[in-house]
Amino acid sequence: MPTKKSTEKLKAVLPSGKKDSNFFEQVYDVARQIPRGRVTSYGAIAVFLGTKMSARMVGWAMNGAHTLKDIPAHRVVNRNGMLSGKMHFATPTRMEELLKKEKIKVVDDTIVDFEKKFWNPAIELTI
DNA sequence: CCTTTGACTCACT
DNA sequence: CAGTGAGCCAAAG
């Protein structure tokens, strides 16, 4: 299990320079592993992390992930498949375009066939 | 240290 | 069926 690799990255993971925040680490680790052309939801990641009720934290972590640029935050949307976080990108249309580049159809700020493109970390990563 | 907020979700009205 | 409220946890101010 390539967990060691994630540990290396720990040094630059947090915006505040705090490397003890295991929560953020996990969120970033999962987000990085989202396959191209697939998407997941904040809630799914939250469940995977064990804090299923608090998907907000995932979104908050994504905010920090924005600085790292190695995190495909555009592949993470809310449970409806709507690009709720698009406004947090450089441009509101950036997220949409990134998704379209990955063959993901986006209509009205919502991912088409979201359930079909859905990537469940709890299953794919099989903890 | 206490208050506010935040890219969510579920549930009740 | 749609809207509003509350719950959840952690970080930033």
XYZ file of N, CA and C (backbone and C1' of nucleotides) in Angstrom:
563
model
N 0.838 -1.211 0.000
C 0.000 0.000 0.000
C 0.869 1.256 0.000
N 0.682 2.067 -0.969
C 1.536 3.251 -1.176
C 1.233 4.384 -0.219
N 0.966 4.033 1.003
C 0.642 5.082 1.972
C 1.858 5.942 2.295
N 3.032 5.341 2.166
C 4.257 6.074 2.483
C 4.414 7.299 1.591
N 3.973 7.117 0.381
C 4.105 8.206 -0.578
C 3.332 9.438 -0.104
N 2.151 9.184 0.412
C 1.330 10.301 0.882
C 1.999 10.981 2.060
N 2.680 10.188 2.851
C 3.351 10.742 4.020
C 4.440 11.731 3.614
N 5.066 11.445 2.513
C 6.108 12.353 2.036
C 5.534 13.719 1.729
N 4.381 13.690 1.150
C 3.726 14.926 0.726
C 3.250 15.752 1.901
N 3.201 15.134 3.034
C 2.671 15.801 4.218
C 3.305 17.162 4.468
N 4.507 17.314 4.093
C 5.233 18.549 4.397
C 4.563 19.781 3.800
N 3.994 19.610 2.627
C 3.439 20.784 1.962
C 1.919 20.723 1.856
N 1.344 19.899 2.672
C -0.084 19.676 2.538
C -0.936 20.825 3.059
N -0.599 21.315 4.201
C -1.476 22.299 4.807
C -1.117 23.749 4.529
N -2.148 24.544 4.285
C -1.958 25.952 3.997
C -1.337 26.693 5.174
N -1.632 26.227 6.345
C -1.113 26.895 7.535
C 0.247 26.341 7.946
N 0.669 25.349 7.237
C 1.957 24.766 7.542
C 1.849 23.693 8.611
N 0.635 23.419 9.027
C 0.433 22.390 10.036
C 0.383 21.021 9.366
N 1.209 20.144 9.781
C 1.262 18.847 9.135
C 0.601 17.770 9.986
N 0.078 18.169 11.100
C -0.557 17.203 11.980
C -2.026 16.993 11.650
N -2.548 17.842 10.833
C -3.963 17.728 10.493
C -4.189 16.547 9.567
N -4.383 15.433 10.165
C -4.553 14.212 9.409
C -5.790 14.253 8.541
N -6.746 15.002 8.965
C -8.001 15.095 8.214
C -7.762 15.635 6.803
N -7.069 16.749 6.747
C -6.763 17.338 5.444
C -5.944 16.370 4.603
N -5.021 15.749 5.235
C -4.153 14.807 4.527
C -4.970 13.744 3.808
N -5.914 13.197 4.526
C -6.732 12.139 3.949
C -7.569 12.650 2.795
N -8.126 13.825 2.972
C -8.949 14.397 1.913
C -8.129 14.587 0.645
N -6.954 15.139 0.788
C -6.091 15.362 -0.363
C -5.683 14.046 -0.997
N -5.379 13.093 -0.175
C -4.936 11.800 -0.664
C -6.017 11.133 -1.510
N -7.226 11.206 -1.017
C -8.341 10.623 -1.753
C -8.597 11.391 -3.043
N -8.607 12.698 -2.926
C -8.896 13.540 -4.090
C -7.889 13.293 -5.206
N -6.642 13.113 -4.847
C -5.592 12.878 -5.827
C -5.810 11.571 -6.579
N -6.457 10.641 -5.909
C -6.623 9.321 -6.511
C -7.869 9.196 -7.351
N -8.601 10.263 -7.476
C -9.786 10.210 -8.325
C -9.342 10.035 -9.777
N -9.795 8.967 -10.402
C -9.390 8.675 -11.782
C -9.908 9.763 -12.736
N -9.193 9.965 -13.803
C -9.605 10.946 -14.786
C -10.906 10.485 -15.448
N -11.836 11.407 -15.555
C -13.119 11.061 -16.150
C -14.130 10.602 -15.110
N -13.709 10.605 -13.885
C -14.614 10.217 -12.808
C -14.783 11.364 -11.826
N -15.849 11.309 -11.079
C -16.096 12.340 -10.081
C -16.583 11.704 -8.785
N -16.506 12.455 -7.737
C -16.993 11.965 -6.456
C -17.643 13.126 -5.714
N -18.228 12.821 -4.600
C -18.922 13.868 -3.852
C -18.235 14.112 -2.511
N -18.489 15.256 -1.973
C -17.914 15.609 -0.675
C -18.357 14.586 0.366
N -19.604 14.236 0.277
C -20.160 13.294 1.244
C -19.470 11.949 1.169
N -19.183 11.492 -0.049
C -18.527 10.198 -0.223
C -17.158 10.210 0.438
N -16.448 11.278 0.249
C -15.131 11.400 0.868
C -15.279 11.488 2.380
N -16.279 12.227 2.790
C -16.523 12.389 4.223
C -16.800 11.030 4.860
N -17.603 10.236 4.198
C -17.902 8.898 4.694
C -16.626 8.067 4.750
N -15.854 8.189 3.721
C -14.600 7.448 3.638
C -13.663 7.817 4.790
N -13.718 9.076 5.153
C -12.870 9.536 6.249
C -13.460 9.207 7.614
N -14.729 8.865 7.612
C -15.370 8.515 8.872
C -16.231 9.629 9.424
N -16.135 10.797 8.835
C -16.954 11.922 9.291
C -18.084 12.150 8.294
N -18.884 11.173 8.114
C -19.895 11.209 7.066
C -20.887 12.355 7.216
N -21.155 12.731 8.410
C -22.124 13.790 8.623
C -21.570 15.171 8.278
N -20.270 15.267 8.215
C -19.658 16.580 8.023
C -18.911 16.702 6.713
N -19.651 16.668 5.663
C -19.039 16.809 4.343
C -18.480 18.216 4.169
N -18.899 19.115 5.007
C -18.409 20.493 4.933
C -16.908 20.534 5.079
N -16.409 19.688 5.919
C -14.974 19.664 6.170
C -14.215 19.309 4.903
N -14.810 18.450 4.115
C -14.171 18.070 2.863
C -14.080 19.294 1.959
N -15.141 20.011 1.882
C -15.151 21.225 1.082
C -14.137 22.221 1.608
N -14.037 22.303 2.904
C -13.078 23.215 3.515
C -11.656 22.775 3.181
N -11.449 21.496 3.212
C -10.141 20.954 2.871
C -9.809 21.252 1.411
N -10.805 21.174 0.588
C -10.622 21.453 -0.828
C -10.184 22.898 -1.028
N -10.673 23.732 -0.157
C -10.286 25.137 -0.225
C -8.774 25.259 -0.060
N -8.246 24.500 0.839
C -6.802 24.491 1.057
C -6.109 23.765 -0.080
N -6.767 22.764 -0.624
C -6.205 21.987 -1.720
C -5.990 22.867 -2.941
N -6.762 23.885 -3.020
C -6.689 24.806 -4.144
C -5.270 25.355 -4.301
N -4.625 25.545 -3.181
C -3.281 26.114 -3.188
C -2.244 25.107 -3.680
N -2.518 23.848 -3.461
C -1.559 22.822 -3.829
C -1.540 22.581 -5.334
N -2.692 22.777 -5.943
C -2.839 22.620 -7.393
C -2.684 21.187 -7.879
N -2.324 20.303 -7.022
C -2.222 18.900 -7.431
C -3.502 18.146 -7.131
N -4.419 18.861 -6.562
C -5.684 18.238 -6.200
C -6.747 18.558 -7.247
N -7.284 17.533 -7.884
C -8.338 17.726 -8.877
C -9.662 18.074 -8.217
N -9.740 19.257 -7.697
C -10.936 19.657 -6.955
C -12.158 19.712 -7.858
N -11.910 19.853 -9.135
C -13.038 19.922 -10.077
C -13.743 18.584 -10.199
N -13.097 17.545 -9.709
C -13.722 16.221 -9.755
C -14.530 15.950 -8.501
N -14.572 16.910 -7.644
C -15.345 16.739 -6.411
C -16.511 17.731 -6.399
N -17.694 17.189 -6.342
C -18.890 18.031 -6.351
C -19.826 17.609 -5.221
N -20.925 18.288 -5.114
C -21.854 17.911 -4.052
C -22.634 16.658 -4.443
N -23.483 16.215 -3.598
C -24.136 14.925 -3.809
C -25.071 14.949 -5.009
N -25.479 16.133 -5.445
C -26.356 16.255 -6.601
C -25.571 16.306 -7.909
N -24.268 16.345 -7.807
C -23.444 16.429 -9.000
C -23.349 17.863 -9.505
N -23.799 18.773 -8.709
C -23.757 20.176 -9.112
C -22.404 20.800 -8.757
N -21.935 21.664 -9.620
C -20.627 22.280 -9.417
C -20.720 23.416 -8.405
N -21.006 23.056 -7.217
C -21.209 24.062 -6.166
C -19.949 24.868 -5.895
N -18.808 24.274 -6.149
C -17.562 24.957 -5.811
C -16.926 25.677 -6.984
N -17.624 25.762 -8.052
C -17.025 26.369 -9.248
C -16.638 27.823 -9.023
N -17.343 28.443 -8.170
C -17.054 29.860 -7.916
C -15.726 30.060 -7.182
N -15.207 29.004 -6.663
C -13.952 29.091 -5.921
C -12.731 28.903 -6.815
N -12.967 28.575 -8.030
C -11.850 28.420 -8.953
C -11.420 29.784 -9.485
N -10.377 29.744 -10.250
C -9.844 30.989 -10.813
C -10.972 31.727 -11.526
N -11.705 30.958 -12.309
C -12.884 31.516 -12.960
C -14.040 30.541 -12.765
N -15.246 31.053 -12.656
C -16.420 30.196 -12.419
C -16.593 29.138 -13.501
N -16.039 29.369 -14.642
C -16.216 28.415 -15.743
C -15.076 27.397 -15.816
N -14.051 27.628 -15.032
C -12.870 26.770 -15.070
C -13.216 25.322 -14.722
N -13.962 25.154 -13.666
C -14.335 23.816 -13.210
C -15.108 23.074 -14.299
N -16.028 23.788 -14.896
C -16.845 23.201 -15.943
C -15.980 22.736 -17.114
N -15.086 23.581 -17.515
C -14.240 23.255 -18.656
C -13.313 22.087 -18.355
N -12.792 22.068 -17.160
C -11.920 20.969 -16.764
C -12.663 19.645 -16.824
N -13.892 19.658 -16.367
C -14.696 18.441 -16.382
C -14.999 18.029 -17.815
N -15.305 18.991 -18.634
C -15.618 18.684 -20.036
C -14.397 18.103 -20.746
N -13.240 18.528 -20.330
C -12.008 17.988 -20.906
C -11.861 16.509 -20.578
N -12.457 16.128 -19.484
C -12.363 14.731 -19.065
C -13.569 13.932 -19.534
N -14.193 14.435 -20.531
C -15.346 13.763 -21.151
C -16.567 13.744 -20.234
N -16.547 14.588 -19.254
C -17.707 14.653 -18.368
C -18.618 15.777 -18.838
N -19.834 15.428 -19.119
C -20.772 16.422 -19.626
C -21.368 17.238 -18.486
N -21.339 18.524 -18.670
C -21.877 19.413 -17.647
C -22.963 20.294 -18.254
N -24.135 20.191 -17.708
C -25.245 21.007 -18.184
C -25.880 21.738 -17.010
N -25.979 23.009 -17.147
C -26.580 23.813 -16.077
C -25.845 23.609 -14.754
N -24.524 23.626 -14.854
C -23.671 23.486 -13.678
C -23.844 22.151 -12.968
N -24.414 21.205 -13.665
C -24.611 19.888 -13.065
C -24.025 18.798 -13.963
N -23.381 17.823 -13.374
C -22.765 16.745 -14.136
C -23.823 15.785 -14.657
N -23.761 15.520 -15.953
C -24.702 14.589 -16.565
C -24.281 13.160 -16.241
N -25.266 12.320 -15.944
C -24.983 10.929 -15.561
C -24.014 10.867 -14.391
N -24.269 11.714 -13.460
C -23.389 11.806 -12.295
C -23.219 10.453 -11.612
N -24.311 9.763 -11.452
C -24.250 8.460 -10.782
C -23.385 7.479 -11.559
N -23.384 7.645 -12.856
C -22.613 6.745 -13.704
C -21.114 7.053 -13.611
N -20.814 8.329 -13.463
C -19.409 8.750 -13.384
C -18.911 8.721 -11.944
N -19.803 8.490 -11.049
C -19.460 8.544 -9.634
C -18.372 7.554 -9.262
N -17.435 8.066 -8.533
C -16.303 7.231 -8.083
C -16.319 7.188 -6.560
N -16.602 6.024 -6.041
C -16.714 5.888 -4.599
C -15.408 5.446 -3.955
N -14.749 6.312 -3.230
C -13.467 6.004 -2.585
C -13.580 4.841 -1.615
N -14.709 4.747 -0.954
C -14.891 3.675 0.028
C -14.827 2.308 -0.640
N -15.168 2.272 -1.923
C -15.141 1.002 -2.650
C -13.848 0.839 -3.429
N -13.463 1.884 -4.114
C -12.279 1.820 -4.962
C -10.995 1.718 -4.141
N -10.991 2.388 -3.037
C -9.802 2.348 -2.189
C -9.868 1.198 -1.200
N -11.069 0.683 -1.016
C -11.306 -0.487 -0.165
C -10.455 -0.535 1.095
N -10.777 0.301 1.984
C -10.081 0.253 3.279
C -10.555 -0.950 4.063
P -6.708 29.410 25.340
O -8.144 30.063 25.345
C -8.390 31.114 26.280
C -9.657 31.817 25.875
C -10.779 30.847 25.532
O -12.006 31.424 25.934
C -10.196 32.090 23.603
P -13.312 30.534 25.815
O -14.054 31.454 24.746
C -14.102 32.865 24.969
C -14.800 33.552 23.804
C -16.090 32.850 23.384
O -17.027 33.827 22.990
C -14.551 32.825 21.586
P -18.431 33.361 22.358
O -18.182 33.751 20.817
C -17.721 35.062 20.507
C -17.753 35.300 19.003
C -19.030 34.794 18.322
O -19.473 35.762 17.376
C -17.118 33.758 17.358
P -20.716 35.471 16.437
O -20.015 35.052 15.066
C -19.010 35.890 14.510
C -18.534 35.361 13.164
C -19.670 34.873 12.258
O -19.465 35.383 10.950
C -18.069 33.144 12.578
P -20.546 35.118 9.805
O -19.766 34.056 8.892
C -18.387 34.288 8.580
C -17.756 33.032 8.000
C -18.599 32.346 6.916
O -17.754 31.957 5.852
C -18.012 30.787 8.556
P -18.240 32.248 4.365
O -17.677 30.982 3.592
C -16.466 30.324 3.969
C -16.683 28.830 3.936
C -17.889 28.411 3.087
O -17.442 27.807 1.868
C -17.768 27.199 5.151
P -18.259 28.317 0.555
O -18.045 27.060 -0.368
C -19.079 26.740 -1.328
C -18.860 25.319 -1.770
C -18.768 24.313 -0.631
O -19.600 23.208 -0.934
C -16.947 24.076 -2.071
P -21.077 23.264 -0.385
O -20.938 22.038 0.620
C -20.159 20.895 0.318
C -20.750 19.693 1.055
C -21.997 19.117 0.373
O -21.945 17.686 0.439
C -22.539 19.792 2.570
P -23.086 16.887 -0.375
O -24.059 16.499 0.835
C -23.472 15.978 2.019
C -24.564 15.578 3.007
C -25.834 15.034 2.343
O -26.184 13.812 2.975
C -26.384 16.805 3.836
P -27.501 13.034 2.496
O -28.433 13.190 3.780
C -27.848 13.080 5.080
C -28.881 13.414 6.150
C -30.254 12.809 5.848
O -30.772 12.238 7.038
C -30.431 15.179 6.032
P -32.198 11.507 6.942
O -33.130 12.614 7.628
C -32.611 13.409 8.690
C -33.701 14.355 9.192
C -35.097 13.796 8.970
O -35.887 13.996 10.132
C -34.879 15.927 7.911
P -37.417 13.462 10.116
O -38.198 14.776 10.589
C -37.531 15.775 11.367
C -38.142 17.148 11.082
C -39.663 17.120 11.063
O -40.171 18.233 11.785
C -38.842 18.057 9.053
P -41.780 18.341 11.996
O -42.110 19.568 11.027
C -41.320 20.759 11.103
C -41.828 21.800 10.087
C -43.353 21.924 10.053
O -43.720 23.299 9.955
C -42.539 21.388 7.904
P -43.686 14.429 -6.297
O -43.372 15.985 -6.020
C -44.063 16.962 -6.775
C -43.758 18.345 -6.253
C -42.261 18.623 -6.170
O -42.025 19.966 -6.561
C -43.227 18.847 -4.014
P -40.572 20.473 -6.855
O -40.480 21.616 -5.729
C -41.624 22.433 -5.486
C -41.324 23.437 -4.380
C -39.871 23.880 -4.321
O -39.824 25.264 -3.990
C -40.462 22.823 -2.267
P -38.472 26.042 -3.953
O -38.438 26.506 -2.421
C -39.635 26.985 -1.809
C -39.451 27.066 -0.296
C -38.100 27.652 0.109
O -38.295 28.626 1.128
C -38.431 25.540 1.163
P -37.060 29.480 1.643
O -36.931 28.975 3.155
C -38.122 28.776 3.930
C -37.772 28.055 5.221
C -36.497 28.570 5.886
O -36.707 28.727 7.289
C -36.322 26.243 5.521
P -35.585 29.356 8.181
O -35.172 28.050 9.027
C -36.206 27.153 9.475
C -35.592 26.011 10.279
C -34.377 26.426 11.106
O -34.471 25.837 12.398
C -33.777 24.670 9.617
P -33.432 26.303 13.538
O -32.701 24.914 13.801
C -33.455 23.696 13.747
C -32.529 22.511 13.563
C -31.256 22.596 14.405
O -31.004 21.335 15.018
C -30.699 22.230 12.139
P -29.858 21.194 16.060
O -28.835 20.245 15.263
C -29.334 19.054 14.631
C -28.187 18.351 13.914
C -26.883 18.388 14.708
O -26.309 17.085 14.689
C -26.536 19.274 12.541
P -25.220 16.775 15.834
O -23.876 16.696 14.994
C -23.779 15.875 13.843
C -22.678 16.363 12.914
C -21.433 16.867 13.640
O -20.529 15.795 13.866
C -22.012 18.271 11.779
P -19.454 15.891 15.004
O -18.277 16.698 14.296
C -17.605 16.138 13.182
C -16.601 17.130 12.644
C -15.592 17.598 13.697
O -14.295 17.458 13.175
C -16.570 19.460 12.602
P -13.029 17.624 14.165
O -12.110 18.585 13.288
C -12.276 18.599 11.882
C -11.914 19.936 11.285
C -10.789 20.649 12.036
O -9.877 21.184 11.107
C -12.664 22.086 11.837
P -8.466 21.621 11.562
O -8.473 23.095 10.926
C -8.776 23.227 9.540
C -9.096 24.681 9.211
C -8.032 25.665 9.676
O -7.923 26.692 8.727
C -10.094 26.248 10.624
P -6.640 27.566 8.660
O -7.332 29.010 8.625
C -8.344 29.272 7.656
C -9.075 30.555 8.013
C -8.137 31.700 8.393
O -8.628 32.907 7.857
C -9.626 31.250 10.176
P -7.750 34.246 8.020
O -8.669 35.051 9.050
C -10.055 35.221 8.770
C -10.713 36.068 9.858
C -9.785 37.183 10.372
O -10.512 38.403 10.537
C -10.465 35.802 12.198
